[in-house]
mmCIF file of C-alpha atoms and ligand atoms in Angstrom:
data_model
loop_
_atom_site.group_PDB
_atom_site.id
_atom_site.type_symbol
_atom_site.label_atom_id
_atom_site.label_comp_id
_atom_site.label_asym_id
_atom_site.label_seq_id
_atom_site.Cartn_x
_atom_site.Cartn_y
_atom_site.Cartn_z
ATOM 1 C CA MET A 1 -7.793 15.382 -14.601
ATOM 2 C CA ALA A 2 -5.737 17.559 -12.739
ATOM 3 C CA ARG A 3 -3.893 16.579 -9.602
ATOM 4 C CA PRO A 4 -3.173 18.436 -6.372
ATOM 5 C CA THR A 5 -0.453 20.209 -6.808
ATOM 6 C CA GLU A 6 -0.677 21.498 -3.343
ATOM 7 C CA SER A 7 0.909 19.477 -0.478
ATOM 8 C CA SER A 8 -1.705 20.087 1.134
ATOM 9 C CA GLY A 9 -4.363 18.790 -1.131
ATOM 10 C CA ARG A 10 -2.426 15.366 -1.934
ATOM 11 C CA HIS A 11 -3.038 12.326 -1.249
ATOM 12 C CA LEU A 12 -1.720 10.759 1.110
ATOM 13 C CA VAL A 13 -0.871 6.848 0.266
ATOM 14 C CA LEU A 14 -0.312 4.232 2.226
ATOM 15 C CA VAL A 15 2.923 1.532 1.472
ATOM 16 C CA GLY A 16 4.159 -1.238 2.329
ATOM 17 C CA MET A 17 4.339 -5.079 2.556
ATOM 18 C CA MET A 18 1.207 -7.350 3.217
ATOM 19 C CA GLY A 19 1.171 -7.440 6.638
ATOM 20 C CA SER A 20 2.138 -3.769 6.971
ATOM 21 C CA GLY A 21 -1.473 -1.953 8.260
ATOM 22 C CA LYS A 22 -1.866 -0.096 5.522
ATOM 23 C CA THR A 23 -5.288 -0.860 5.637
ATOM 24 C CA SER A 24 -6.434 -0.639 8.835
ATOM 25 C CA VAL A 25 -4.073 2.045 9.543
ATOM 26 C CA GLY A 26 -5.409 3.939 6.685
ATOM 27 C CA ARG A 27 -9.256 3.967 7.288
ATOM 28 C CA ARG A 28 -8.268 5.014 10.597
ATOM 29 C CA THR A 29 -6.194 7.248 9.357
ATOM 30 C CA ALA A 30 -9.302 8.393 6.934
ATOM 31 C CA GLU A 31 -11.006 9.127 9.463
ATOM 32 C CA ARG A 32 -9.405 11.116 11.891
ATOM 33 C CA LEU A 33 -8.248 13.828 8.105
ATOM 34 C CA GLY A 34 -11.540 13.755 7.702
ATOM 35 C CA ARG A 35 -10.615 12.147 4.189
ATOM 36 C CA PRO A 36 -12.130 9.424 2.157
ATOM 37 C CA PHE A 37 -10.394 6.146 2.047
ATOM 38 C CA LEU A 38 -9.466 4.294 -0.856
ATOM 39 C CA ASP A 39 -8.092 0.568 -1.736
ATOM 40 C CA SER A 40 -6.176 -0.929 -4.222
ATOM 41 C CA ASP A 41 -7.173 -4.442 -4.003
ATOM 42 C CA ALA A 42 -10.856 -3.648 -2.633
ATOM 43 C CA HIS A 43 -11.171 -1.062 -5.859
ATOM 44 C CA VAL A 44 -9.885 -4.343 -8.206
ATOM 45 C CA GLU A 45 -12.430 -6.548 -6.465
ATOM 46 C CA ALA A 46 -15.507 -4.351 -6.304
ATOM 47 C CA ARG A 47 -14.626 -3.461 -10.169
ATOM 48 C CA THR A 48 -14.015 -6.987 -11.512
ATOM 49 C CA GLY A 49 -15.832 -8.490 -9.002
ATOM 50 C CA ARG A 50 -13.598 -11.169 -8.485
ATOM 51 C CA SER A 51 -11.535 -11.900 -5.047
ATOM 52 C CA VAL A 52 -7.727 -10.776 -5.912
ATOM 53 C CA ARG A 53 -7.140 -14.961 -5.242
ATOM 54 C CA GLU A 54 -10.009 -15.457 -8.302
ATOM 55 C CA ILE A 55 -7.389 -13.322 -10.432
ATOM 56 C CA PHE A 56 -3.758 -14.209 -10.200
ATOM 57 C CA GLU A 57 -5.291 -18.305 -10.103
ATOM 58 C CA SER A 58 -7.742 -17.748 -13.416
ATOM 59 C CA ASP A 59 -6.155 -14.515 -15.364
ATOM 60 C CA GLY A 60 -2.222 -14.973 -13.587
ATOM 61 C CA GLU A 61 0.200 -11.994 -11.869
ATOM 62 C CA ALA A 62 0.410 -10.198 -14.864
ATOM 63 C CA ALA A 63 -3.674 -9.670 -16.047
ATOM 64 C CA PHE A 64 -3.485 -8.681 -11.583
ATOM 65 C CA ARG A 65 -0.925 -5.352 -12.150
ATOM 66 C CA ARG A 66 -2.540 -4.663 -14.880
ATOM 67 C CA LEU A 67 -6.110 -4.193 -12.506
ATOM 68 C CA GLU A 68 -3.823 -2.832 -9.974
ATOM 69 C CA ALA A 69 -2.213 -0.291 -12.015
ATOM 70 C CA GLU A 70 -5.432 0.904 -13.123
ATOM 71 C CA ALA A 71 -6.792 0.866 -9.657
ATOM 72 C CA LEU A 72 -4.104 2.779 -8.281
ATOM 73 C CA ASP A 73 -4.274 5.724 -11.038
ATOM 74 C CA ALA A 74 -8.101 5.289 -10.391
ATOM 75 C CA ALA A 75 -6.837 6.689 -6.935
ATOM 76 C CA LEU A 76 -4.990 9.571 -7.672
ATOM 77 C CA ASP A 77 -6.782 10.485 -9.968
ATOM 78 C CA ALA A 78 -10.294 11.054 -7.247
ATOM 79 C CA PRO A 79 -10.132 14.776 -7.225
ATOM 80 C CA ASP A 80 -11.089 15.409 -3.205
ATOM 81 C CA PRO A 81 -7.111 14.729 -1.348
ATOM 82 C CA ALA A 82 -7.891 11.239 0.370
ATOM 83 C CA VAL A 83 -6.482 8.326 2.099
ATOM 84 C CA ILE A 84 -5.158 5.526 -0.549
ATOM 85 C CA ALA A 85 -4.253 1.733 0.897
ATOM 86 C CA ALA A 86 -1.942 0.538 -2.385
ATOM 87 C CA ALA A 87 -1.233 -3.310 -2.579
ATOM 88 C CA GLY A 88 1.561 -3.932 -1.372
ATOM 89 C CA GLY A 89 2.753 -4.836 -5.218
ATOM 90 C CA VAL A 90 2.101 -1.649 -6.841
ATOM 91 C CA VAL A 91 5.924 -0.231 -6.802
ATOM 92 C CA LEU A 92 7.314 -3.227 -8.437
ATOM 93 C CA ASP A 93 6.149 -1.222 -11.798
ATOM 94 C CA ALA A 94 8.083 2.160 -12.836
ATOM 95 C CA ASP A 95 5.249 3.249 -13.608
ATOM 96 C CA ASN A 96 3.081 2.977 -10.719
ATOM 97 C CA ARG A 97 6.437 4.793 -8.325
ATOM 98 C CA ALA A 98 6.671 7.844 -11.108
ATOM 99 C CA ARG A 99 2.914 8.726 -10.385
ATOM 100 C CA LEU A 100 3.486 8.497 -6.364
ATOM 101 C CA ARG A 101 6.278 10.140 -7.014
ATOM 102 C CA GLY A 102 4.604 13.010 -8.108
ATOM 103 C CA SER A 103 1.305 13.269 -7.232
ATOM 104 C CA ALA A 104 1.180 11.970 -3.692
ATOM 105 C CA THR A 105 2.373 12.457 -0.343
ATOM 106 C CA VAL A 106 3.351 8.351 0.300
ATOM 107 C CA VAL A 107 4.568 6.908 3.754
ATOM 108 C CA TRP A 108 6.156 4.117 3.722
ATOM 109 C CA LEU A 109 5.121 1.234 6.633
ATOM 110 C CA ARG A 110 8.179 -0.762 7.391
ATOM 111 C CA ALA A 111 8.375 -4.283 9.242
ATOM 112 C CA ASP A 112 10.401 -6.836 9.412
ATOM 113 C CA PRO A 113 9.387 -9.987 7.634
ATOM 114 C CA GLU A 114 9.001 -12.009 11.197
ATOM 115 C CA VAL A 115 6.933 -9.240 12.633
ATOM 116 C CA LEU A 116 4.475 -9.365 9.285
ATOM 117 C CA ALA A 117 4.972 -13.150 8.647
ATOM 118 C CA ALA A 118 2.777 -13.227 12.526
ATOM 119 C CA ARG A 119 0.485 -10.703 11.467
ATOM 120 C CA VAL A 120 -0.762 -12.297 7.975
ATOM 121 C CA GLY A 121 -3.394 -14.267 7.949
ATOM 122 C CA SER A 122 -4.979 -17.045 5.508
ATOM 123 C CA SER A 123 -6.562 -14.507 3.176
ATOM 124 C CA ASP A 124 -8.187 -14.283 0.065
ATOM 125 C CA HIS A 125 -6.151 -11.251 -1.139
ATOM 126 C CA ARG A 126 -2.883 -12.699 -0.895
ATOM 127 C CA PRO A 127 -1.819 -15.977 -3.502
ATOM 128 C CA LEU A 128 1.944 -15.167 -2.702
ATOM 129 C CA LEU A 129 2.059 -16.225 0.542
ATOM 130 C CA GLY A 130 1.920 -19.991 -0.123
ATOM 131 C CA ASP A 131 2.628 -22.261 2.346
ATOM 132 C CA ASP A 132 5.784 -20.739 3.997
ATOM 133 C CA PRO A 133 4.386 -16.365 4.334
ATOM 134 C CA GLU A 134 8.005 -16.010 6.472
ATOM 135 C CA ARG A 135 10.309 -17.524 3.332
ATOM 136 C CA VAL A 136 8.158 -15.713 1.160
ATOM 137 C CA LEU A 137 8.293 -12.097 3.047
ATOM 138 C CA GLN A 138 11.767 -12.974 3.687
ATOM 139 C CA GLN A 139 12.555 -12.807 -0.532
ATOM 140 C CA MET A 140 10.257 -9.879 -1.271
ATOM 141 C CA ASP A 141 11.728 -7.493 1.685
ATOM 142 C CA ARG A 142 15.166 -8.064 0.119
ATOM 143 C CA ASP A 143 13.313 -7.946 -3.848
ATOM 144 C CA ARG A 144 11.038 -4.871 -2.853
ATOM 145 C CA ARG A 145 12.283 -3.079 -0.190
ATOM 146 C CA HIS A 146 14.530 -0.283 -2.327
ATOM 147 C CA LEU A 147 11.293 0.575 -4.396
ATOM 148 C CA TYR A 148 9.614 1.078 -1.735
ATOM 149 C CA GLN A 149 12.416 3.454 -0.473
ATOM 150 C CA ASP A 150 12.131 4.949 -3.893
ATOM 151 C CA VAL A 151 8.935 6.249 -3.566
ATOM 152 C CA ALA A 152 8.592 7.052 0.362
ATOM 153 C CA ASP A 153 8.356 10.596 1.427
ATOM 154 C CA HIS A 154 8.254 9.325 5.451
ATOM 155 C CA VAL A 155 9.407 5.660 6.501
ATOM 156 C CA ILE A 156 7.370 4.455 9.762
ATOM 157 C CA ASP A 157 8.362 1.688 12.076
ATOM 158 C CA VAL A 158 5.263 -0.171 12.149
ATOM 159 C CA GLY A 159 6.853 -2.814 13.806
ATOM 160 C CA THR A 160 6.581 -2.880 17.391
ATOM 161 C CA ARG A 161 3.633 -0.014 16.962
ATOM 162 C CA SER A 162 -0.287 -0.523 16.953
ATOM 163 C CA VAL A 163 -2.574 1.100 14.812
ATOM 164 C CA GLU A 164 -3.570 4.048 16.677
ATOM 165 C CA GLU A 165 0.425 4.643 17.673
ATOM 166 C CA ALA A 166 1.108 4.112 13.865
ATOM 167 C CA VAL A 167 -1.382 6.225 12.625
ATOM 168 C CA GLU A 168 -0.097 9.106 15.751
ATOM 169 C CA THR A 169 2.480 8.869 13.944
ATOM 170 C CA VAL A 170 1.205 8.930 10.056
ATOM 171 C CA LEU A 171 -0.377 12.137 11.766
ATOM 172 C CA GLU A 172 2.980 13.865 12.996
ATOM 173 C CA VAL A 173 4.822 13.222 10.235
ATOM 174 C CA LEU A 174 1.931 14.285 7.620
ATOM 175 C CA GLU A 175 2.026 17.781 9.684
ATOM 176 C CA VAL A 176 5.775 18.047 8.539
ATOM 177 C CA SER A 177 5.522 17.854 5.198
ATOM 178 C CA GLU A 178 2.601 20.274 5.108
HETATM 179 C C1 LIG B 201 0.441 -8.138 -2.626
HETATM 180 C C2 LIG B 201 -0.009 -8.217 -1.976
HETATM 181 C C3 LIG B 201 -1.858 -7.857 -1.588
HETATM 182 C C4 LIG B 201 -2.711 -7.834 -3.316
HETATM 183 C C5 LIG B 201 -1.772 -9.219 -3.866
HETATM 184 C C6 LIG B 201 -0.484 -9.120 -4.146
HETATM 185 C C7 LIG B 201 1.976 -8.161 -3.096
HETATM 186 O O1 LIG B 201 -2.643 -6.242 -0.540
HETATM 187 O O2 LIG B 201 -2.794 -7.025 -3.580
HETATM 188 O O3 LIG B 201 -1.823 -10.889 -3.134
HETATM 189 O O4 LIG B 201 2.640 -8.426 -4.195
HETATM 190 O O5 LIG B 201 2.282 -7.860 -2.524
HETATM 191 P P1 LIG B 201 -1.767 -6.134 0.784
HETATM 192 O O6 LIG B 201 -0.872 -5.648 0.633
HETATM 193 O O7 LIG B 201 -3.222 -4.972 0.622
HETATM 194 O O8 LIG B 201 -1.877 -6.758 1.662
#
């Protein structure tokens, strides 16, 4: 399916680590823009009828990553410009990164691992966090920082911002790019 080519018709994709607020900021931004809101984890769970944790535990991470890539494709193929919350791991895959760079305005919601660790609760869709979320998030931050940077048109520091403040900042940077 043809993808929007004009920047004003592009999808807005939020990327970033677990706990950065992609879903809450994305949902609210979509409301403000009058756009559909799509969430790649929700797509995977709806499609498989299983939670992210169940998929990790029964089929392994590689199988989850394939479903995650399909969910990203499905979201980017949506005909109307949407706001898309892309799960934290989508940037691990080079094809995902190429697709993001080519077909969307990408905003990285950035925060320090200590801040993220304080925000992530126990959740059925974050099996990778284990018993020591802060340590895991620190390692992920080292591994992924350059990948988020690689796909991002804009970087927003969400560390000290409320959801509403982050939404306002997303809307501001979007205006600049459209
Ligand atoms: C993951 C992030 C999670 C979920 C899974 C793996 C990651 O999504 O897809 O637990 O590797 O960063 P959120 O970023 O929406 O929490």
